[in-house]
Amino acid sequence: MLLSIIIFVVFLIILILVHELGHFLIAKLNGVQVKEFAFGFPPTIYSFTRKGTKYSFNLIPLGGYVSLLGEEEDVKTPGSYYSLKVWQKISIVVTGVMMNFLLAIIILTIGFMIGMTPLVSDPATLGGQKTSQVMVAQVVLDSPAAKIGIESGNILNGFSSPSDLQQFTKENAGKLVNLDIQKNGSQEIKPVQLGTNDAPLGVAVVSITKVKQSFPRALVTATVEVGRSIKTVVFVLGGMIKSVFTTGSAGEAGAGVVGPIGIFNFTSEALKIGWIYIFQLLAILSINLGIINILPFPALDGGKILFLALEGIFRKKVVRQEIENLIHTIGFVLLIILLLAITFRDILRFW
């Protein structure tokens, strides 16, 4: 539990800082004065100022922000965001999302160089060295497996397919055997007294295939995986939005949406399988964070890009800055309400 909490907190810090770093770097590159670089939302726990920028670590870790001179007011002085051209403003806003996608590509590249299960692609279609493992999907109550602490998500080493495990347990039914189990990021060998029924061990298993590639093939595969993942998530989101307008409900896809509690639960489950799946989860979260932020909704990067696009099309600011600020504030409040609702549902589901 403690390790899962630590990993979860580190995930939040990495995802938020990487995203905000994108805004920060491109703003600096365009000569914009950064007033504040913040992790989380106030109240502030700790802050310091360096070269005119305040760096803040805040109490509520549900996001972060980069405050720029002239972002919320009409300030035309040098170093002001307001004085930039539209394309420069868009580059600052969109880079946070691009940094999330880049982080996912880097993580997956390293993962494929070590050996990792693809996110969406069929392993058979990918080049490189392939290794199959058996993962526990379900454990029967009071079975031999349950008695020695085997849990769903654990890897049973030494078997390349479910049929291999099935043959082994049937041949050794009623005997005391040793199993090499990978759980919580570590390996251990445990003796187990197999039963004599049709399921001597008492588990349902699935086969997973890891793909190991050298660089730069791993980079290409990682980039393709991120692209396909983005396409999949966008397709699911599109289905959810369509379902909301046609049936008034987000449907089955909406049931899969989770908040911080759900992410913590996924972190705990990934830890049972191994560290490589922890990093794979980080890549997945980074992809999803990028996609969510690019949605054209007020307070999100996509919402800001929408206003900037209108400004570029009509060659003038269509909505007064005060009105736009109010729209983004309302959007932020709605997002917080949605997050609280999802969190409440997660508590009922996972706890």
XYZ file of C-alpha atoms in Angstrom:
351
model
C 0.000 0.000 0.000
C 2.720 2.484 0.988
C 4.741 1.761 -2.158
C 1.617 2.212 -4.300
C 0.947 5.584 -2.651
C 4.537 6.718 -3.256
C 4.412 5.637 -6.918
C 1.030 7.325 -7.369
C 2.322 10.632 -5.958
C 5.481 10.440 -8.099
C 3.284 9.807 -11.162
C 1.239 12.932 -10.444
C 4.358 15.034 -10.005
C 5.973 13.757 -13.220
C 2.847 14.121 -15.384
C 2.025 17.618 -14.153
C 5.579 18.963 -14.199
C 6.301 17.599 -17.691
C 3.101 19.167 -19.032
C 3.702 22.557 -17.427
C 7.373 22.451 -18.413
C 6.258 22.456 -22.046
C 4.345 25.713 -21.538
C 7.237 27.177 -19.529
C 10.010 26.424 -22.033
C 8.187 27.696 -25.127
C 7.030 30.808 -23.263
C 10.661 31.518 -22.361
C 11.718 30.783 -25.944
C 9.252 33.442 -27.128
C 10.562 35.950 -24.607
C 7.479 35.908 -22.380
C 7.895 36.722 -18.697
C 6.759 33.758 -16.576
C 5.236 35.088 -13.366
C 4.710 31.702 -11.699
C 5.404 28.017 -12.308
C 3.157 26.007 -9.995
C 2.590 22.370 -9.127
C -0.909 21.847 -7.748
C -3.401 24.487 -6.719
C -3.274 26.806 -3.660
C -2.853 27.012 -0.744
C 0.897 27.134 -1.232
C 3.093 24.806 0.830
C 6.446 26.082 -0.365
C 7.649 28.636 -2.897
C 10.748 30.508 -3.964
C 11.512 33.169 -6.564
C 14.320 33.001 -9.094
C 15.002 35.403 -11.980
C 11.582 36.986 -11.651
C 9.644 33.694 -11.649
C 7.884 32.335 -8.575
C 8.095 28.534 -8.252
C 5.290 27.125 -6.087
C 4.495 23.719 -4.615
C 0.804 23.768 -3.675
C -1.397 21.596 -1.482
C -4.024 20.358 -3.969
C -2.198 18.055 -6.456
C -4.914 18.008 -9.129
C -2.958 19.886 -11.763
C -0.623 22.802 -12.173
C -0.247 26.042 -14.056
C 2.179 28.478 -15.612
C 1.163 32.111 -15.122
C 2.365 34.433 -17.895
C 2.529 38.211 -18.021
C -0.375 39.465 -20.138
C -2.167 36.109 -20.266
C -5.303 37.309 -18.469
C -5.075 41.032 -19.154
C -4.283 43.341 -22.051
C -0.617 44.040 -21.295
C 1.301 45.136 -24.399
C 4.680 45.649 -22.735
C 7.781 43.681 -23.864
C 7.759 40.163 -22.445
C 3.963 40.016 -22.498
C 1.986 37.019 -23.751
C -0.659 39.447 -25.064
C 1.829 41.062 -27.454
C 2.684 37.771 -29.209
C 1.344 36.675 -32.576
C -1.464 34.103 -32.534
C 0.748 31.250 -33.763
C 3.238 31.969 -30.974
C 0.467 31.837 -28.378
C -0.808 28.548 -29.801
C 2.715 27.083 -29.713
C 2.947 27.886 -25.986
C -0.454 26.357 -25.223
C -0.090 23.197 -27.323
C 3.432 22.280 -26.169
C 2.167 21.004 -22.809
C 0.177 18.336 -24.639
C 3.080 17.535 -26.955
C 5.356 17.063 -23.934
C 2.941 14.463 -22.545
C 3.034 12.559 -25.835
C 6.827 12.878 -25.967
C 7.131 11.517 -22.416
C 5.036 8.498 -23.435
C 7.255 7.879 -26.480
C 10.421 8.046 -24.353
C 9.011 5.659 -21.725
C 7.785 3.160 -24.315
C 11.062 3.321 -26.251
C 12.982 2.363 -23.114
C 10.313 -0.239 -22.344
C 10.656 -1.951 -25.720
C 14.445 -1.928 -25.374
C 14.032 -3.767 -22.045
C 11.104 -5.928 -23.171
C 7.462 -4.890 -22.823
C 3.937 -5.842 -23.853
C 2.587 -3.543 -26.627
C -0.256 -1.197 -25.686
C -2.466 -1.776 -28.725
C -0.497 -3.584 -31.444
C -0.507 -7.348 -31.947
C 2.941 -8.596 -30.833
C 2.979 -10.938 -33.835
C 3.074 -7.914 -36.173
C 6.130 -6.407 -34.475
C 9.740 -7.323 -35.087
C 12.265 -8.127 -32.409
C 12.651 -10.810 -29.764
C 9.391 -12.103 -28.265
C 8.905 -13.743 -24.870
C 5.584 -15.166 -23.683
C 4.563 -15.343 -20.029
C 1.546 -16.562 -18.095
C -0.351 -14.034 -15.973
C -2.963 -14.895 -13.361
C -6.348 -13.418 -14.295
C -8.430 -14.917 -11.488
C -7.872 -16.983 -8.347
C -10.460 -19.460 -7.036
C -11.388 -18.881 -3.381
C -9.713 -21.334 -0.949
C -7.755 -22.931 -3.806
C -4.101 -24.036 -3.460
C -3.098 -20.822 -5.264
C -5.120 -18.650 -2.868
C -3.599 -20.381 0.159
C -0.034 -19.395 -0.829
C -0.996 -15.809 -1.654
C -1.176 -15.863 -5.452
C -3.221 -12.892 -6.701
C -4.600 -11.726 -10.017
C -1.875 -9.929 -11.943
C 0.921 -12.187 -10.686
C 3.216 -13.772 -13.267
C 3.932 -17.512 -13.112
C 7.455 -17.848 -14.478
C 8.567 -20.917 -16.395
C 5.415 -21.237 -18.492
C 4.979 -19.761 -21.969
C 1.259 -20.421 -22.387
C -1.850 -21.399 -20.386
C -1.661 -24.889 -21.911
C 1.876 -25.318 -20.519
C 0.626 -24.532 -17.011
C -2.407 -26.764 -17.451
C -0.251 -29.703 -18.538
C 2.164 -29.149 -15.624
C -0.562 -29.026 -12.965
C -2.374 -32.081 -14.325
C 0.822 -34.127 -14.494
C 1.636 -33.159 -10.899
C -1.887 -33.231 -9.435
C -1.811 -34.035 -5.709
C 1.935 -33.360 -5.471
C 3.942 -30.671 -3.689
C 5.597 -28.477 -6.328
C 7.544 -25.222 -6.385
C 6.215 -22.239 -8.337
C 8.304 -19.265 -9.434
C 5.997 -16.295 -8.822
C 6.548 -12.683 -9.865
C 4.518 -10.247 -7.771
C 4.866 -6.674 -6.523
C 7.952 -6.192 -8.659
C 9.898 -9.111 -7.139
C 10.270 -12.854 -7.659
C 9.820 -15.602 -5.101
C 9.657 -19.389 -5.194
C 6.834 -20.903 -3.163
C 5.878 -24.537 -2.530
C 2.240 -25.396 -3.224
C 0.256 -28.582 -2.656
C -1.716 -29.101 -5.855
C -5.250 -30.430 -5.708
C -6.594 -33.520 -7.445
C -9.613 -31.944 -9.142
C -9.947 -30.502 -12.653
C -8.173 -27.300 -11.543
C -5.265 -28.508 -9.368
C -3.890 -24.981 -8.831
C -7.155 -23.042 -8.892
C -6.336 -20.170 -11.229
C -7.465 -18.771 -14.559
C -4.551 -17.440 -16.582
C -3.857 -15.509 -19.776
C -0.807 -15.354 -22.000
C 1.084 -12.071 -22.402
C 3.867 -11.505 -24.913
C 6.739 -9.095 -24.361
C 8.547 -7.575 -27.321
C 12.217 -6.606 -27.058
C 13.795 -4.418 -29.735
C 17.010 -2.533 -30.266
C 17.231 1.203 -30.885
C 16.067 2.833 -33.194
C 13.403 0.215 -33.985
C 12.126 0.574 -30.404
C 11.672 4.318 -30.980
C 9.656 3.708 -34.150
C 7.464 1.117 -32.418
C 6.932 3.424 -29.433
C 5.907 6.305 -31.698
C 3.468 4.083 -33.591
C 2.050 2.770 -30.298
C 1.441 6.300 -29.022
C -0.217 7.268 -32.310
C -2.493 4.223 -32.260
C -3.298 4.785 -28.584
C -4.299 8.388 -29.308
C -6.540 7.176 -32.145
C -8.154 4.570 -29.860
C -8.802 7.018 -27.012
C -10.211 9.656 -29.389
C -12.526 7.014 -30.890
C -13.759 6.028 -27.411
C -14.260 9.669 -26.407
C -16.189 10.289 -29.611
C -18.437 7.343 -28.803
C -19.018 8.683 -25.291
C -19.961 12.149 -26.553
C -22.295 10.674 -29.178
C -23.903 8.459 -26.532
C -24.464 11.444 -24.215
C -26.339 13.344 -26.934
C -28.348 10.344 -28.165
C -29.156 8.502 -24.922
C -28.284 10.973 -22.152
C -25.639 8.578 -20.830
C -21.940 8.044 -21.520
C -22.609 4.328 -21.959
C -20.164 1.500 -21.269
C -17.171 3.641 -22.257
C -18.121 6.199 -19.605
C -18.041 3.471 -16.973
C -14.349 3.016 -17.741
C -13.477 6.628 -16.917
C -11.632 6.885 -13.605
C -10.239 9.608 -11.370
C -7.366 9.673 -8.854
C -8.794 6.755 -6.827
C -9.106 4.607 -9.944
C -5.589 5.520 -11.070
C -4.266 4.565 -7.631
C -6.037 1.210 -7.952
C -4.476 0.632 -11.388
C -1.076 1.513 -9.913
C -1.517 -1.130 -7.220
C -2.539 -3.721 -9.813
C 0.395 -2.878 -12.106
C 2.777 -3.235 -9.173
C 1.615 -6.833 -8.724
C 2.795 -7.680 -12.243
C 6.158 -5.913 -12.321
C 7.959 -2.607 -12.603
C 7.856 -2.523 -16.395
C 4.058 -2.335 -16.181
C 4.332 0.572 -13.742
C 6.211 2.562 -16.381
C 3.801 1.371 -19.058
C 0.943 2.740 -16.944
C 2.778 6.070 -16.667
C 2.967 6.210 -20.473
C -0.757 5.442 -20.772
C -1.635 8.145 -18.242
C 0.582 10.649 -20.040
C -1.171 9.916 -23.353
C -4.600 10.287 -21.765
C -3.629 13.503 -19.976
C -2.470 14.962 -23.277
C -5.699 14.011 -25.058
C -7.924 15.360 -22.274
C -6.038 18.659 -22.238
C -6.424 19.170 -25.988
C -10.226 18.875 -25.825
C -11.911 22.188 -26.813
C -13.390 22.772 -23.357
C -12.964 25.975 -21.308
C -10.014 25.934 -18.853
C -8.276 23.169 -20.839
C -5.514 23.828 -23.358
C -7.906 22.887 -26.154
C -10.370 25.542 -25.008
C -7.655 28.191 -25.070
C -6.558 27.067 -28.537
C -10.177 27.404 -29.726
C -10.285 31.070 -28.676
C -6.877 31.656 -30.276
C -8.033 29.991 -33.503
C -11.018 32.353 -33.634
C -8.652 35.259 -33.066
C -6.481 34.071 -35.943
C -9.430 33.564 -38.312
C -11.026 36.963 -37.667
C -7.662 38.723 -37.173
C -8.865 40.243 -33.917
C -9.897 39.119 -30.453
C -13.484 37.905 -30.835
C -14.237 37.626 -27.103
C -13.148 40.280 -24.624
C -10.416 39.041 -22.277
C -12.614 39.525 -19.192
C -15.364 37.368 -20.729
C -12.886 34.690 -21.815
C -11.421 34.594 -18.298
C -14.933 34.112 -16.880
C -15.660 31.300 -19.356
C -12.446 29.509 -18.388
C -13.271 29.943 -14.683
C -16.715 28.400 -15.185
C -15.123 25.573 -17.163
C -12.623 24.961 -14.368
C -15.413 24.770 -11.772
C -17.341 22.305 -13.953
C -14.217 20.157 -14.351
C -13.699 20.088 -10.576
C -17.338 19.049 -10.066
C -16.914 16.291 -12.681
C -13.690 15.129 -11.031
C -15.378 14.982 -7.619
C -18.269 12.974 -9.090
C -15.872 10.510 -10.750
C -13.863 10.236 -7.519
C -17.024 9.491 -5.517
C -17.955 6.765 -8.018
C -14.411 5.359 -7.817
C -14.666 5.151 -4.020
C -17.877 3.130 -4.324
C -16.349 0.926 -7.045
C -12.869 0.216 -5.669
C -13.267 0.657 -1.913
